[in-house]
Amino acid sequence: MSDRELLLLDAAIGVLAHGGIRRLTHRAVDARAGVPTGSTSNRFRTREALLTGVLGRLLERETALWTGPAVRTGAGGIDGFAVRLGSVVEALGSTDRELTLARHAVFAEAARQPALRTALQAARRRLAAWLAPLLADLGSHDPAGDLRRLLALVDGLLAGQLVDPEDDFTPAPAIAALLHGLIDPRSASHRAGG
């Protein structure tokens, strides 16, 4: 992807974050990016092409956060992992809030557009391929199921933070509580039975 396309897609993320899906137009992206009128439509001919490009860029930026060096199981077990993952969720609710707002707008649109939905499902599979083994390393006996529950919690925490922002947003305790509830009892019963 060219630097110009990245500029336009990041501007489109800003438009979505601040104005919602209805405000996403080629002209609005041009204005936000500070480029001549018509620049966005030259690169992304249709609104669908623009939305597909935005989704790809959102996923690229979010994946960089999720898979960065901060989120590894490493030392600290469940609690250490929850702190590291919590820092990513905290960023998505504060410093990277634009990404989350734009993602929610695109997710709502994906419910109506099969092509976007397919792209989101593929991205979720890539995230699962990376994150489920980390949950298995923590002791999960159902990494895929536990991942679904973890992502549901993360989505809920972020939705709450978007609607009613807390100055001291700290998602790590909720993440740790969920993971302890999912993994610890299973690990204990597995050890007792094995």
mmCIF file of C-alpha atoms in Angstrom:
data_model
loop_
_atom_site.group_PDB
_atom_site.id
_atom_site.type_symbol
_atom_site.label_atom_id
_atom_site.label_comp_id
_atom_site.label_asym_id
_atom_site.label_seq_id
_atom_site.Cartn_x
_atom_site.Cartn_y
_atom_site.Cartn_z
ATOM 1 C CA MET A 1 0.000 0.000 0.000
ATOM 2 C CA SER A 2 1.363 3.412 -0.933
ATOM 3 C CA ASP A 3 1.966 6.220 1.553
ATOM 4 C CA ARG A 4 -0.824 8.165 -0.143
ATOM 5 C CA GLU A 5 -3.288 5.300 0.368
ATOM 6 C CA LEU A 6 -2.265 4.999 4.023
ATOM 7 C CA LEU A 7 -2.819 8.736 4.467
ATOM 8 C CA LEU A 8 -6.289 8.496 2.913
ATOM 9 C CA LEU A 9 -7.299 5.413 4.879
ATOM 10 C CA ASP A 10 -6.107 6.891 8.173
ATOM 11 C CA ALA A 11 -8.100 10.026 7.331
ATOM 12 C CA ALA A 12 -11.134 7.833 6.607
ATOM 13 C CA ILE A 13 -10.716 6.214 10.022
ATOM 14 C CA GLY A 14 -10.802 9.702 11.509
ATOM 15 C CA VAL A 15 -13.953 10.561 9.566
ATOM 16 C CA LEU A 16 -15.652 7.389 10.802
ATOM 17 C CA ALA A 17 -14.530 7.963 14.376
ATOM 18 C CA HIS A 18 -15.780 11.545 14.516
ATOM 19 C CA GLY A 19 -18.768 11.447 12.183
ATOM 20 C CA GLY A 20 -19.905 7.862 11.840
ATOM 21 C CA ILE A 21 -20.686 5.852 8.764
ATOM 22 C CA ARG A 22 -23.023 8.471 7.254
ATOM 23 C CA ARG A 23 -20.210 11.023 7.115
ATOM 24 C CA LEU A 24 -17.832 8.717 5.272
ATOM 25 C CA THR A 25 -17.598 10.221 1.802
ATOM 26 C CA HIS A 26 -14.720 10.623 -0.600
ATOM 27 C CA ARG A 27 -14.932 14.391 -0.189
ATOM 28 C CA ALA A 28 -14.861 14.166 3.640
ATOM 29 C CA VAL A 29 -11.772 11.955 3.491
ATOM 30 C CA ASP A 30 -10.078 14.380 1.089
ATOM 31 C CA ALA A 31 -10.801 17.270 3.452
ATOM 32 C CA ARG A 32 -9.556 15.424 6.541
ATOM 33 C CA ALA A 33 -6.399 14.254 4.744
ATOM 34 C CA GLY A 34 -5.748 17.768 3.385
ATOM 35 C CA VAL A 35 -5.481 16.548 -0.189
ATOM 36 C CA PRO A 36 -7.080 17.878 -3.386
ATOM 37 C CA THR A 37 -10.710 16.995 -3.983
ATOM 38 C CA GLY A 38 -10.962 13.775 -5.947
ATOM 39 C CA SER A 39 -7.836 12.186 -4.471
ATOM 40 C CA THR A 40 -9.751 9.569 -2.491
ATOM 41 C CA SER A 41 -12.073 8.671 -5.351
ATOM 42 C CA ASN A 42 -9.033 8.240 -7.628
ATOM 43 C CA ARG A 43 -7.656 5.585 -5.270
ATOM 44 C CA PHE A 44 -10.948 4.070 -4.061
ATOM 45 C CA ARG A 45 -13.533 4.398 -6.820
ATOM 46 C CA THR A 46 -16.623 3.352 -4.862
ATOM 47 C CA ARG A 47 -17.787 3.722 -1.291
ATOM 48 C CA GLU A 48 -17.553 -0.061 -0.952
ATOM 49 C CA ALA A 49 -13.929 0.009 -2.111
ATOM 50 C CA LEU A 50 -13.225 2.749 0.420
ATOM 51 C CA LEU A 51 -14.905 0.765 3.214
ATOM 52 C CA THR A 52 -12.963 -2.357 2.266
ATOM 53 C CA GLY A 53 -9.735 -0.356 2.324
ATOM 54 C CA VAL A 54 -10.642 1.175 5.685
ATOM 55 C CA LEU A 55 -11.377 -2.245 7.121
ATOM 56 C CA GLY A 56 -8.011 -3.536 5.950
ATOM 57 C CA ARG A 57 -6.222 -0.567 7.491
ATOM 58 C CA LEU A 58 -8.153 -0.864 10.752
ATOM 59 C CA LEU A 59 -7.260 -4.519 10.999
ATOM 60 C CA GLU A 60 -3.616 -3.783 10.208
ATOM 61 C CA ARG A 61 -3.381 -1.128 12.929
ATOM 62 C CA GLU A 62 -5.302 -3.154 15.512
ATOM 63 C CA THR A 63 -3.335 -6.311 14.747
ATOM 64 C CA ALA A 64 -0.126 -4.390 15.393
ATOM 65 C CA LEU A 65 -1.474 -3.500 18.848
ATOM 66 C CA TRP A 66 -2.789 -6.983 19.630
ATOM 67 C CA THR A 67 0.265 -8.891 18.468
ATOM 68 C CA GLY A 68 2.882 -6.445 19.653
ATOM 69 C CA PRO A 69 5.561 -7.493 22.093
ATOM 70 C CA ALA A 70 3.469 -6.304 25.047
ATOM 71 C CA VAL A 71 0.950 -9.149 24.661
ATOM 72 C CA ARG A 72 2.841 -12.350 25.236
ATOM 73 C CA THR A 73 2.151 -14.902 27.942
ATOM 74 C CA GLY A 74 5.669 -14.832 29.369
ATOM 75 C CA ALA A 75 6.123 -14.396 33.089
ATOM 76 C CA GLY A 76 3.260 -13.706 35.400
ATOM 77 C CA GLY A 77 0.777 -16.329 34.230
ATOM 78 C CA ILE A 78 -2.839 -15.246 33.937
ATOM 79 C CA ASP A 79 -2.384 -12.050 35.938
ATOM 80 C CA GLY A 80 0.656 -10.935 33.950
ATOM 81 C CA PHE A 81 -1.069 -11.722 30.673
ATOM 82 C CA ALA A 82 -4.189 -9.825 31.822
ATOM 83 C CA VAL A 83 -2.082 -6.767 32.625
ATOM 84 C CA ARG A 84 -0.413 -6.879 29.212
ATOM 85 C CA LEU A 85 -3.665 -7.455 27.323
ATOM 86 C CA GLY A 86 -5.366 -4.870 29.533
ATOM 87 C CA SER A 87 -2.835 -2.270 28.398
ATOM 88 C CA VAL A 88 -3.846 -2.899 24.772
ATOM 89 C CA VAL A 89 -7.550 -2.643 25.625
ATOM 90 C CA GLU A 90 -6.839 0.491 27.643
ATOM 91 C CA ALA A 91 -5.112 2.038 24.618
ATOM 92 C CA LEU A 92 -8.040 1.087 22.367
ATOM 93 C CA GLY A 93 -10.324 2.909 24.805
ATOM 94 C CA SER A 94 -8.164 6.031 25.129
ATOM 95 C CA THR A 95 -5.152 6.917 22.974
ATOM 96 C CA ASP A 96 -6.332 4.692 20.104
ATOM 97 C CA ARG A 97 -10.021 5.452 20.668
ATOM 98 C CA GLU A 98 -10.414 6.526 17.026
ATOM 99 C CA LEU A 99 -9.636 2.980 15.911
ATOM 100 C CA THR A 100 -12.315 1.572 18.189
ATOM 101 C CA LEU A 101 -14.945 4.095 17.147
ATOM 102 C CA ALA A 102 -14.197 3.480 13.471
ATOM 103 C CA ARG A 103 -14.193 -0.298 13.993
ATOM 104 C CA HIS A 104 -17.634 -0.150 15.583
ATOM 105 C CA ALA A 105 -18.940 1.873 12.636
ATOM 106 C CA VAL A 106 -17.479 -0.604 10.139
ATOM 107 C CA PHE A 107 -18.771 -3.597 12.152
ATOM 108 C CA ALA A 108 -22.288 -2.184 11.995
ATOM 109 C CA GLU A 109 -21.939 -1.747 8.240
ATOM 110 C CA ALA A 110 -20.533 -5.287 7.895
ATOM 111 C CA ALA A 111 -23.818 -6.642 9.222
ATOM 112 C CA ARG A 112 -25.363 -5.365 5.975
ATOM 113 C CA GLN A 113 -22.488 -6.043 3.570
ATOM 114 C CA PRO A 114 -21.414 -9.672 3.071
ATOM 115 C CA ALA A 115 -18.004 -8.747 1.602
ATOM 116 C CA LEU A 116 -17.076 -6.757 4.713
ATOM 117 C CA ARG A 117 -18.404 -9.519 6.947
ATOM 118 C CA THR A 118 -16.243 -12.076 5.137
ATOM 119 C CA ALA A 119 -13.149 -9.893 5.605
ATOM 120 C CA LEU A 120 -13.920 -9.491 9.312
ATOM 121 C CA GLN A 121 -14.359 -13.234 9.758
ATOM 122 C CA ALA A 122 -10.980 -13.854 8.107
ATOM 123 C CA ALA A 123 -9.345 -11.303 10.403
ATOM 124 C CA ARG A 124 -10.941 -12.911 13.441
ATOM 125 C CA ARG A 125 -9.547 -16.301 12.355
ATOM 126 C CA ARG A 126 -6.052 -14.781 12.080
ATOM 127 C CA LEU A 127 -6.390 -13.291 15.571
ATOM 128 C CA ALA A 128 -7.605 -16.638 16.913
ATOM 129 C CA ALA A 129 -4.650 -18.442 15.316
ATOM 130 C CA TRP A 130 -2.336 -16.180 17.259
ATOM 131 C CA LEU A 131 -4.249 -15.707 20.535
ATOM 132 C CA ALA A 132 -5.774 -19.156 21.158
ATOM 133 C CA PRO A 133 -2.346 -20.810 21.614
ATOM 134 C CA LEU A 134 -1.478 -18.159 24.197
ATOM 135 C CA LEU A 135 -4.614 -19.115 26.134
ATOM 136 C CA ALA A 136 -3.632 -22.779 25.840
ATOM 137 C CA ASP A 137 -0.213 -21.884 27.284
ATOM 138 C CA LEU A 138 -2.021 -20.328 30.248
ATOM 139 C CA GLY A 139 -3.833 -23.616 30.861
ATOM 140 C CA SER A 140 -7.039 -23.295 28.851
ATOM 141 C CA HIS A 141 -8.505 -26.638 27.839
ATOM 142 C CA ASP A 142 -10.891 -24.876 25.413
ATOM 143 C CA PRO A 143 -8.785 -22.102 23.829
ATOM 144 C CA ALA A 144 -11.254 -21.396 21.012
ATOM 145 C CA GLY A 145 -14.229 -21.131 23.373
ATOM 146 C CA ASP A 146 -12.287 -19.157 25.963
ATOM 147 C CA LEU A 147 -11.086 -16.800 23.245
ATOM 148 C CA ARG A 148 -14.684 -16.123 22.171
ATOM 149 C CA ARG A 149 -15.565 -15.281 25.775
ATOM 150 C CA LEU A 150 -12.452 -13.121 26.174
ATOM 151 C CA LEU A 151 -13.181 -11.173 22.984
ATOM 152 C CA ALA A 152 -16.808 -10.691 24.080
ATOM 153 C CA LEU A 153 -15.549 -9.214 27.355
ATOM 154 C CA VAL A 154 -13.069 -6.963 25.535
ATOM 155 C CA ASP A 155 -15.780 -5.754 23.129
ATOM 156 C CA GLY A 156 -18.080 -5.058 26.069
ATOM 157 C CA LEU A 157 -15.405 -3.178 27.998
ATOM 158 C CA LEU A 158 -14.601 -1.063 24.947
ATOM 159 C CA ALA A 159 -18.261 -0.360 24.158
ATOM 160 C CA GLY A 160 -18.769 0.804 27.731
ATOM 161 C CA GLN A 161 -15.692 3.011 27.552
ATOM 162 C CA LEU A 162 -16.887 4.573 24.300
ATOM 163 C CA VAL A 163 -20.341 5.368 25.657
ATOM 164 C CA ASP A 164 -19.400 6.335 29.216
ATOM 165 C CA PRO A 165 -15.647 7.012 29.366
ATOM 166 C CA GLU A 166 -13.928 6.424 32.691
ATOM 167 C CA ASP A 167 -10.834 8.457 33.483
ATOM 168 C CA ASP A 168 -9.323 5.472 35.279
ATOM 169 C CA PHE A 169 -10.256 2.823 32.697
ATOM 170 C CA THR A 170 -8.386 -0.292 33.826
ATOM 171 C CA PRO A 171 -9.597 -3.417 32.038
ATOM 172 C CA ALA A 172 -6.889 -5.762 33.394
ATOM 173 C CA PRO A 173 -8.807 -6.798 36.557
ATOM 174 C CA ALA A 174 -11.894 -7.807 34.545
ATOM 175 C CA ILE A 175 -9.723 -9.724 32.070
ATOM 176 C CA ALA A 176 -7.893 -11.492 34.909
ATOM 177 C CA ALA A 177 -11.163 -12.365 36.664
ATOM 178 C CA LEU A 178 -12.602 -13.876 33.485
ATOM 179 C CA LEU A 179 -9.471 -15.878 32.717
ATOM 180 C CA HIS A 180 -9.146 -17.134 36.299
ATOM 181 C CA GLY A 181 -12.794 -18.170 36.189
ATOM 182 C CA LEU A 182 -12.345 -19.971 32.883
ATOM 183 C CA ILE A 183 -8.918 -21.497 33.326
ATOM 184 C CA ASP A 184 -8.132 -22.013 37.029
ATOM 185 C CA PRO A 185 -11.065 -24.304 37.874
ATOM 186 C CA ARG A 186 -10.410 -26.405 34.771
ATOM 187 C CA SER A 187 -6.701 -26.619 35.522
ATOM 188 C CA ALA A 188 -7.386 -27.702 39.095
ATOM 189 C CA SER A 189 -9.919 -30.382 38.082
ATOM 190 C CA HIS A 190 -7.665 -31.514 35.232
ATOM 191 C CA ARG A 191 -4.703 -31.901 37.622
ATOM 192 C CA ALA A 192 -6.851 -33.730 40.166
ATOM 193 C CA GLY A 193 -8.169 -36.129 37.535
ATOM 194 C CA GLY A 194 -4.874 -36.645 35.750
#
